[in-house]
Structure formats: structure tokens, C-alpha cells
Tab-separated table of C-alpha atoms in Angstrom:
chain	number	residue	atom	x	y	z
V	1	MET	CA	18.191	-26.810	-52.829
V	2	ALA	CA	16.429	-30.041	-53.723
V	3	SER	CA	14.254	-28.439	-56.443
V	4	LEU	CA	17.179	-26.958	-58.403
V	5	PRO	CA	17.278	-29.658	-61.221
V	6	PHE	CA	13.530	-29.278	-61.665
V	7	LEU	CA	13.926	-25.493	-62.085
V	8	ARG	CA	16.618	-26.050	-64.734
V	9	ARG	CA	14.356	-28.283	-66.798
V	10	VAL	CA	11.465	-25.841	-66.514
V	11	ALA	CA	13.718	-22.922	-67.499
V	12	LEU	CA	15.056	-24.712	-70.595
V	13	LYS	CA	11.517	-25.504	-71.825
V	14	THR	CA	9.637	-22.286	-71.008
V	15	LEU	CA	12.048	-19.316	-70.979
V	16	PRO	CA	12.699	-17.711	-74.405
V	17	LEU	CA	16.432	-17.338	-75.119
V	18	ARG	CA	16.993	-13.833	-76.377
V	19	PRO	CA	20.558	-12.450	-76.444
V	20	GLY	CA	21.067	-9.829	-73.698
V	21	SER	CA	17.709	-10.511	-72.026
V	22	SER	CA	17.231	-11.060	-68.282
V	23	HIS	CA	15.863	-14.548	-68.958
V	24	ALA	CA	19.122	-15.570	-70.615
V	25	LEU	CA	21.176	-14.253	-67.680
V	26	LEU	CA	18.981	-16.143	-65.201
V	27	LEU	CA	19.380	-19.335	-67.227
V	28	LEU	CA	23.178	-18.976	-67.316
V	29	LEU	CA	23.283	-18.555	-63.530
V	30	LEU	CA	21.190	-21.678	-63.036
V	31	LEU	CA	23.308	-23.751	-65.436
V	32	ARG	CA	26.672	-22.647	-64.024
V	33	ARG	CA	25.768	-23.438	-60.405
V	34	PRO	CA	27.039	-26.944	-59.528
V	35	LEU	CA	24.623	-29.463	-58.118
V	36	SER	CA	27.015	-30.315	-55.288
V	37	ASP	CA	26.280	-26.963	-53.631
V	38	ALA	CA	22.595	-27.784	-53.221
V	39	ALA	CA	23.265	-30.389	-50.567
V	40	HIS	CA	25.360	-27.956	-48.516
V	41	ASP	CA	23.071	-24.922	-48.854
V	42	PRO	CA	22.438	-23.731	-45.252
V	43	PRO	CA	18.873	-22.850	-44.269
V	44	PHE	CA	17.827	-19.244	-43.684
V	45	SER	CA	18.524	-18.094	-40.126
V	46	LEU	CA	18.458	-14.773	-38.246
V	47	LYS	CA	21.579	-15.698	-36.286
V	48	SER	CA	24.857	-14.211	-37.482
V	49	LEU	CA	27.435	-16.763	-38.637
V	50	GLY	CA	30.459	-15.103	-37.024
V	51	ARG	CA	29.039	-14.721	-33.500
V	52	THR	CA	28.764	-17.375	-30.878
V	53	SER	CA	25.922	-17.213	-28.389
V	54	LYS	CA	27.017	-16.614	-24.811
V	55	PRO	CA	25.661	-18.939	-22.160
V	56	ARG	CA	23.043	-17.225	-20.026
V	57	ARG	CA	23.620	-16.871	-16.343
V	58	SER	CA	21.347	-18.985	-14.218
V	59	GLU	CA	19.301	-16.406	-12.338
V	60	ALA	CA	17.489	-17.322	-9.176
V	61	ARG	CA	13.747	-17.280	-9.571
V	62	LYS	CA	12.293	-14.242	-7.856
V	63	GLU	CA	9.233	-14.985	-5.784
V	64	PRO	CA	6.603	-12.280	-5.425
V	65	PRO	CA	6.248	-10.693	-1.982
V	66	GLY	CA	3.936	-12.607	0.270
V	67	SER	CA	4.317	-15.870	-1.656
V	68	SER	CA	4.876	-19.158	0.094
V	69	PRO	CA	8.485	-20.306	0.538
V	70	GLY	CA	9.602	-22.931	-1.907
V	71	GLY	CA	7.205	-21.750	-4.608
V	72	ASP	CA	4.341	-23.999	-3.558
V	73	PRO	CA	1.127	-22.055	-4.307
V	74	GLU	CA	-0.987	-24.412	-2.183
V	75	ARG	CA	1.128	-23.965	0.931
V	76	PRO	CA	-0.138	-21.167	3.232
V	77	VAL	CA	2.226	-18.319	4.029
V	78	GLY	CA	3.512	-18.192	7.584
V	79	SER	CA	4.473	-14.902	9.214
V	80	ASP	CA	6.171	-14.387	12.578
V	81	LEU	CA	4.907	-10.831	13.051
V	82	PRO	CA	3.788	-10.522	16.702
V	83	PHE	CA	0.436	-8.816	16.117
V	84	ASP	CA	-2.962	-9.493	14.592
V	85	PHE	CA	-3.411	-8.641	10.915
V	86	LYS	CA	-5.982	-5.908	10.258
V	87	TYR	CA	-6.840	-3.739	7.310
V	88	SER	CA	-6.171	-0.571	9.341
V	89	TYR	CA	-4.192	-0.552	12.563
V	90	SER	CA	-4.676	3.102	13.512
V	91	GLU	CA	-8.341	3.642	12.524
V	92	ARG	CA	-9.925	0.476	13.943
V	93	SER	CA	-10.366	0.185	17.692
V	94	ALA	CA	-10.536	-3.236	19.316
V	95	ALA	CA	-12.540	-1.797	22.226
V	96	ILE	CA	-15.708	-1.457	20.111
V	97	ASP	CA	-17.209	-4.724	18.910
V	98	PRO	CA	-19.188	-4.705	15.650
V	99	ILE	CA	-22.859	-5.595	15.732
V	100	GLY	CA	-22.866	-7.158	12.266
V	101	PHE	CA	-20.939	-7.799	9.058
V	102	ARG	CA	-21.614	-6.740	5.481
V	103	GLU	CA	-20.008	-9.925	4.148
V	104	PRO	CA	-19.495	-13.385	5.653
V	105	PRO	CA	-16.439	-13.482	7.933
V	106	ARG	CA	-15.150	-16.569	6.117
V	107	PHE	CA	-14.197	-14.404	3.107
V	108	SER	CA	-10.599	-13.547	3.942
V	109	PRO	CA	-9.103	-10.516	2.108
V	110	PHE	CA	-5.829	-12.454	1.906
V	111	GLY	CA	-7.423	-15.027	-0.365
V	112	PRO	CA	-8.576	-18.585	0.372
V	113	GLY	CA	-5.875	-20.627	2.089
V	114	ARG	CA	-3.049	-18.150	1.444
V	115	ILE	CA	-2.068	-17.556	5.085
V	116	ASP	CA	-1.864	-19.758	8.161
V	117	ARG	CA	-4.252	-17.509	10.114
V	118	THR	CA	-8.030	-17.474	10.334
V	119	TRP	CA	-9.902	-14.328	9.334
V	120	THR	CA	-12.571	-13.390	11.898
V	121	GLY	CA	-14.241	-10.577	9.935
V	122	THR	CA	-12.130	-7.784	11.438
V	123	SER	CA	-8.678	-9.318	11.947
V	124	ALA	CA	-6.485	-12.384	11.526
V	125	PRO	CA	-5.174	-13.236	15.028
V	126	ALA	CA	-1.653	-14.564	15.486
V	127	ARG	CA	-1.325	-18.297	16.056
V	128	GLU	CA	0.863	-17.784	19.129
V	129	ALA	CA	0.553	-15.280	21.931
V	130	PRO	CA	2.857	-12.311	21.224
V	131	ASP	CA	5.899	-11.765	23.434
V	132	PRO	CA	6.324	-7.979	23.923
V	133	GLU	CA	9.758	-8.289	25.537
V	134	ARG	CA	11.144	-10.375	22.690
V	135	ALA	CA	9.727	-7.978	20.100
V	136	ALA	CA	11.240	-5.006	21.956
V	137	ARG	CA	14.676	-6.670	22.083
V	138	GLU	CA	14.574	-7.443	18.356
V	139	ARG	CA	13.541	-3.879	17.553
V	140	ASP	CA	16.355	-2.431	19.675
V	141	ARG	CA	18.855	-4.735	17.972
V	142	VAL	CA	17.828	-3.554	14.504
V	143	LEU	CA	17.763	0.119	15.469
V	144	GLY	CA	21.199	-0.025	17.078
V	145	ALA	CA	22.765	2.948	18.826
V	146	PRO	CA	20.780	6.206	18.791
V	147	LEU	CA	21.553	8.609	15.964
V	148	SER	CA	23.613	11.682	16.683
V	149	GLU	CA	22.303	15.167	15.956
V	150	GLU	CA	24.495	15.427	12.850
V	151	GLU	CA	23.200	12.109	11.477
V	152	VAL	CA	19.582	13.086	12.129
V	153	ALA	CA	20.099	16.472	10.453
V	154	GLU	CA	21.653	14.787	7.405
V	155	LEU	CA	18.759	12.326	7.031
V	156	VAL	CA	16.157	15.046	7.545
V	157	GLU	CA	17.749	17.276	4.926
V	158	ARG	CA	17.852	14.377	2.462
V	159	TYR	CA	14.273	13.093	2.839
V	160	ARG	CA	12.062	15.879	4.200
V	161	HIS	CA	11.572	17.803	0.939
V	162	SER	CA	8.462	17.428	-1.204
V	163	ASP	CA	10.463	16.213	-4.234
V	164	CYS	CA	11.678	13.144	-2.340
V	165	ASN	CA	10.990	9.965	-4.310
V	166	ARG	CA	10.809	7.866	-1.124
V	167	GLN	CA	7.354	9.007	-0.057
V	168	ILE	CA	4.200	7.190	1.030
V	169	ASP	CA	0.837	8.956	1.223
V	170	LEU	CA	-1.239	8.081	4.279
V	171	GLY	CA	-4.952	8.718	3.685
V	172	LYS	CA	-8.160	8.168	5.603
V	173	GLY	CA	-7.385	4.460	5.952
V	174	GLY	CA	-4.523	5.314	8.304
V	175	VAL	CA	-1.732	2.799	8.824
V	176	THR	CA	-2.967	-0.043	6.618
V	177	HIS	CA	-1.590	-3.569	6.383
V	178	ASN	CA	-0.245	-3.282	2.832
V	179	MET	CA	1.498	-0.019	3.767
V	180	LEU	CA	3.919	-2.050	5.879
V	181	ASP	CA	5.107	-3.844	2.751
V	182	ASP	CA	5.552	-0.496	0.961
V	183	ILE	CA	7.686	0.783	3.833
V	184	HIS	CA	10.022	-2.219	3.676
V	185	ASN	CA	10.249	-1.879	-0.113
V	186	HIS	CA	11.496	1.705	0.295
V	187	TRP	CA	13.894	0.621	3.029
V	188	LYS	CA	15.705	-1.615	0.538
V	189	ARG	CA	17.401	1.412	-1.052
V	190	ALA	CA	16.856	4.223	1.454
V	191	GLU	CA	17.584	4.658	5.143
V	192	ALA	CA	14.350	6.548	5.791
V	193	VAL	CA	10.963	6.998	4.149
V	194	ARG	CA	8.870	10.168	4.026
V	195	ILE	CA	5.221	9.752	5.049
V	196	LYS	CA	2.675	12.446	4.224
V	197	CYS	CA	-0.516	12.208	6.290
V	198	LEU	CA	-3.836	13.631	5.107
V	199	GLY	CA	-7.453	13.351	6.174
V	200	VAL	CA	-8.984	11.846	9.298
V	201	PRO	CA	-5.796	10.270	10.791
V	202	THR	CA	-4.240	13.732	11.249
V	203	LEU	CA	-6.637	14.361	14.149
V	204	ASP	CA	-4.464	12.083	16.305
V	205	MET	CA	-0.897	12.103	15.009
V	206	ASP	CA	0.396	10.465	18.194
V	207	ASN	CA	-1.683	7.394	17.357
V	208	VAL	CA	-0.292	7.313	13.801
V	209	CYS	CA	3.311	7.581	15.014
V	210	PHE	CA	2.787	4.823	17.579
V	211	HIS	CA	1.411	2.316	15.071
V	212	LEU	CA	4.065	3.151	12.465
V	213	GLU	CA	6.857	2.441	14.931
V	214	ASP	CA	5.138	-0.563	16.507
V	215	LYS	CA	4.158	-2.376	13.303
V	216	SER	CA	7.179	-1.568	11.099
V	217	GLY	CA	9.924	-1.651	13.737
V	218	GLY	CA	11.338	1.723	12.660
V	219	LYS	CA	11.686	5.016	14.494
V	220	ILE	CA	10.218	8.460	13.814
V	221	ILE	CA	13.149	10.900	13.564
V	222	TYR	CA	11.245	13.904	12.187
V	223	ARG	CA	7.709	15.193	12.691
V	224	ASN	CA	6.401	18.474	11.334
V	225	ILE	CA	2.617	18.960	11.251
V	226	ASN	CA	1.623	16.098	8.911
V	227	ILE	CA	5.073	15.102	7.580
V	228	LEU	CA	6.922	12.173	9.164
V	229	LEU	CA	10.297	10.535	8.534
V	230	LEU	CA	10.506	6.854	9.492
V	231	TYR	CA	14.068	5.562	10.005
V	232	ARG	CA	14.807	1.873	9.399
V	233	GLY	CA	17.723	1.352	11.851
V	234	ARG	CA	21.489	0.896	11.721
V	235	HIS	CA	21.444	-2.911	11.454
V	236	TYR	CA	18.469	-3.296	9.110
V	237	ASP	CA	19.005	-6.076	6.561
V	238	PRO	CA	16.584	-6.141	3.584
V	239	LYS	CA	17.273	-9.854	3.089
V	240	GLN	CA	15.908	-10.593	6.564
V	241	ARG	CA	12.784	-8.471	6.310
V	242	PRO	CA	9.641	-9.993	7.838
V	243	VAL	CA	7.166	-11.884	5.690
V	244	ILE	CA	4.102	-9.678	5.120
V	245	PRO	CA	1.247	-11.390	3.221
V	246	LEU	CA	-0.593	-8.840	1.103
V	247	MET	CA	-4.321	-8.207	1.211
V	248	LEU	CA	-5.830	-8.804	-2.215
V	249	TRP	CA	-8.777	-6.455	-1.662
V	250	LYS	CA	-10.161	-4.045	0.909
V	251	PRO	CA	-12.619	-5.831	3.215
V	252	TYR	CA	-16.025	-4.333	3.847
V	253	ALA	CA	-16.210	-2.341	7.071
V	254	PRO	CA	-18.276	-4.058	9.788
V	255	ILE	CA	-21.480	-2.529	11.124
V	256	TYR	CA	-20.914	-0.595	14.341
V	257	PRO	CA	-23.433	0.992	16.729
V	258	LYS	CA	-24.952	4.305	15.708
V	259	LEU	CA	-22.643	7.246	16.306
V	260	VAL	CA	-25.199	9.958	17.164
V	261	ARG	CA	-28.235	8.754	19.073
V	262	ASN	CA	-31.599	10.451	19.292
V	263	VAL	CA	-31.175	11.001	23.033
V	264	ALA	CA	-27.714	11.700	24.479
V	265	GLU	CA	-26.599	9.891	27.597
V	266	GLY	CA	-27.548	11.770	30.744
V	267	LEU	CA	-30.031	14.069	28.954
V	268	THR	CA	-33.726	13.910	28.217
V	269	PHE	CA	-35.200	14.100	24.741
V	270	GLU	CA	-36.207	17.764	25.170
V	271	GLU	CA	-32.760	18.754	26.474
V	272	THR	CA	-31.063	16.966	23.592
V	273	LYS	CA	-33.333	18.673	21.056
V	274	GLU	CA	-32.695	22.087	22.605
V	275	MET	CA	-28.915	21.655	22.547
V	276	ARG	CA	-29.007	20.533	18.910
V	277	ASN	CA	-30.955	23.650	17.958
V	278	ILE	CA	-28.387	25.784	19.776
V	279	GLY	CA	-25.568	24.038	17.923
V	280	LEU	CA	-27.206	24.434	14.503
V	281	ASN	CA	-27.743	28.174	15.040
V	282	SER	CA	-24.245	28.846	16.433
V	283	PRO	CA	-21.341	29.927	14.189
V	284	PRO	CA	-18.963	27.124	13.177
V	285	LEU	CA	-15.750	26.829	15.125
V	286	THR	CA	-13.743	25.920	12.038
V	287	LYS	CA	-14.249	24.753	8.462
V	288	LEU	CA	-12.942	21.352	7.426
V	289	THR	CA	-11.984	20.409	3.868
V	290	ARG	CA	-11.792	17.014	2.225
V	291	ASN	CA	-8.443	15.261	2.765
V	292	GLY	CA	-7.221	18.232	4.762
V	293	VAL	CA	-4.871	18.502	7.720
V	294	TYR	CA	-6.780	18.484	11.030
V	295	VAL	CA	-3.843	18.628	13.431
V	296	ASN	CA	-5.155	21.577	15.490
V	297	VAL	CA	-8.868	20.648	15.505
V	298	VAL	CA	-8.795	18.676	18.778
V	299	GLU	CA	-7.019	21.495	20.596
V	300	LYS	CA	-9.532	24.048	19.312
V	301	VAL	CA	-12.459	21.862	20.397
V	302	ARG	CA	-11.037	21.448	23.902
V	303	GLU	CA	-10.532	25.200	24.254
V	304	ALA	CA	-14.064	25.871	22.995
V	305	PHE	CA	-15.559	23.428	25.519
V	306	GLU	CA	-14.192	25.574	28.341
V	307	THR	CA	-16.794	28.248	27.538
V	308	GLU	CA	-19.364	26.524	25.287
V	309	GLU	CA	-21.601	23.512	25.813
V	310	VAL	CA	-22.010	22.647	22.132
V	311	VAL	CA	-19.408	22.960	19.373
V	312	ARG	CA	-20.283	23.081	15.687
V	313	LEU	CA	-17.862	22.230	12.870
V	314	ASP	CA	-18.538	23.098	9.231
V	315	CYS	CA	-18.144	19.828	7.289
V	316	LYS	CA	-19.930	20.854	4.106
V	317	HIS	CA	-17.057	19.739	1.871
V	318	VAL	CA	-16.301	16.550	3.815
V	319	GLY	CA	-17.880	13.239	2.857
V	320	THR	CA	-20.411	11.575	5.121
V	321	THR	CA	-18.074	8.668	5.916
V	322	ASP	CA	-15.214	10.987	6.828
V	323	CYS	CA	-17.608	13.076	8.907
V	324	LYS	CA	-18.552	10.056	11.018
V	325	LEU	CA	-14.916	9.053	11.447
V	326	ILE	CA	-14.057	12.578	12.572
V	327	GLY	CA	-16.901	12.428	15.095
V	328	VAL	CA	-15.597	9.160	16.548
V	329	LYS	CA	-12.070	10.529	16.911
V	330	LEU	CA	-13.278	13.757	18.489
V	331	ARG	CA	-15.355	11.769	20.969
V	332	VAL	CA	-12.267	9.772	21.971
V	333	CYS	CA	-9.759	12.636	21.950
V	334	SER	CA	-11.920	15.162	23.825
V	335	LEU	CA	-11.974	13.130	27.059
V	336	ASN	CA	-15.422	12.985	28.699
V	337	PHE	CA	-17.183	15.760	26.760
V	338	ILE	CA	-20.335	15.028	24.782
V	339	ILE	CA	-20.023	16.104	21.164
V	340	PHE	CA	-22.998	16.900	18.947
V	341	PHE	CA	-21.496	16.648	15.504
V	342	PHE	CA	-23.274	18.198	12.555
V	343	LEU	CA	-22.874	18.502	8.863
V	344	CYS	CA	-23.548	21.952	7.496
V	345	CYS	CA	-26.740	20.834	5.745
V	346	LEU	CA	-27.349	17.273	7.000
V	347	GLY	CA	-27.634	16.032	10.568
V	348	CYS	CA	-25.778	12.814	11.361
């Protein structure tokens, strides 16, 4: 220590020398310590003297999913997926064009300049025309040979239970874009993923299964009411998974034409009013709950239309948005029948 001679001089002048006192012992320690040690006094350090630090392994920098290759944040992400990007693939129909938007179409939910596609307000079309035959060949290559009955039974027994930690909940949004990334994340460590469907999409489970297989490239090996098992394939390689840019927020739904009109097609105003009064005074066919399972509703409606002209469903505990979505699906799934859809207390 550089200040050791100064401390000695101060101690000799100020400390009283009493025999057996602590001041005398401190003075003896200061006087006996040689000055040559002060130059070699090591500084205080938390590192242990006997241990040598091991060189750290050079780990590759992990890029977040959906980031641009090479780590360039200004470079847009390119994806070779052969379909248009949408928020929901199973709950948005391309046959119905919106009549307006609640936000400017230039506001892409992927973020400004993050992908090499242009957002149109409802979707981000692919830059090249998709090749269905090429996509089918690639999907067959990844799936490999069909599973035997023993292999299917083993996978079903492993992943079908409710305590499975490889589960994805599918709500009223249906098969969403970001759900595809969740499926591939589960496929890194598991051969199959359990999907539990609730709400409006359960009205048409065939549509849900089609979009899951078409957009993810997997195969449904188990289906029981609202529980699905999606298999990844024999030759699936997590390192060669497709690039899926993530949506940063949920886009506002466009404005579509009115679901229930004042006058139904093919009827006069008086006939429409009379049929609505009949429907309001008739007993409900079934009672729907919020985020329930509506697998058998379409079949019940079709059977009821064989004897009744108007069908009433009790949607008291279902939200207004879900009620409208249910009405759209029932109109599509019930062929050419005209549906007058009512809330229990409010008329749509």
C-alpha cells in the first residue's frame, strides 16, 4: 500500500502507547511490516487465486423465429410457403369480399418492411403462383410411409390424454397464422401435437382438419369429438422447418355485408316478419354455451329443417360476435336453407 509510511507517522504522533492496549498492538503490527511488501500487495478481487478460468465455448447466436437470415433487421423475411398469409385460415372465406376496412390496409400486422409480401387488408399474397403438385410431393416425402396400426395406437396412447404437455388450444379464431409456428415448435421434441378445439370452429371440424393438414404439412391420426392429434411425419427435420414470419398483433376484422337482412331473399316483408315471430315463440332446438363444443349442432339443424321452417337456437350465454359467426357457419353448412338466427333476448 502506498499510504503505509504515512500511516506509521500518524500512528507514532497520535496513538497513546499504553502497555497491553490495542493501540500498542496495532502500532507493533505496522512497524514490523516491511515496506517491500507494499509494492507487491495484490488488489482486492473476487476471483479465487487457485482456480483458472475455463475458456467459454463459442456458441452460435440464436436468431428469433421469423427473423431475417444473416441477422440483418432491415432485410425483409422471405418465406417459401405456397399459400397466402392470413390471420385465420379456417374462419375467413375468400368468397366473400369485404365492403370496408376498420384500419388502412397499408398497416401490416407483420410490421413495416418485415416480410417480402404486401398486406392487402385481409391477406398477404404469395409472390409466386403456388404449385399444388410440388407441395403435395414435398408433403408426401416428409410424411413417408403410412403408419401401421400399432404405431398409430402407440402415438394416440401417448398424446391423447388431457395431461399431455404437447397441447395447443384452438379457439374462435380457428387455425391462425401464429398457430403454425407453435405446431412446429412442438414438433421439435414430439412426434405429434394434441389440439383441443373449442367455440365456433367446432361447427365444421372437417374444415379445421383440412386447414391443419394443408398449412402445416402434417397428418391427422386421431379425431374424437373436438380432440385432434396432428402427426409431423417420419422424415420431418426440425432444422429444415419452413420460415414462418410471426404476426405482431391481431388485425382488425374487415367490414362485411350484414348477416341478417330486414327482408329475406325470396320473401316479402310481411312473410319475413311472420316467420320471425314464429321463430321467437317456438321452443329452442338447443342451448349453446360460450366456448362450447358445437359438433352436433349442424346435424340437429338439418334434421329439424325436415319438419320445421324456422329453427331457433338459444344463444343467451354466447357473445354477439360469436353468435354472428355461428350464423354464418350454419348458413354455409346447412346447404340451401334460409336460417333466421336469434339471440334469446336480442335480434341480430
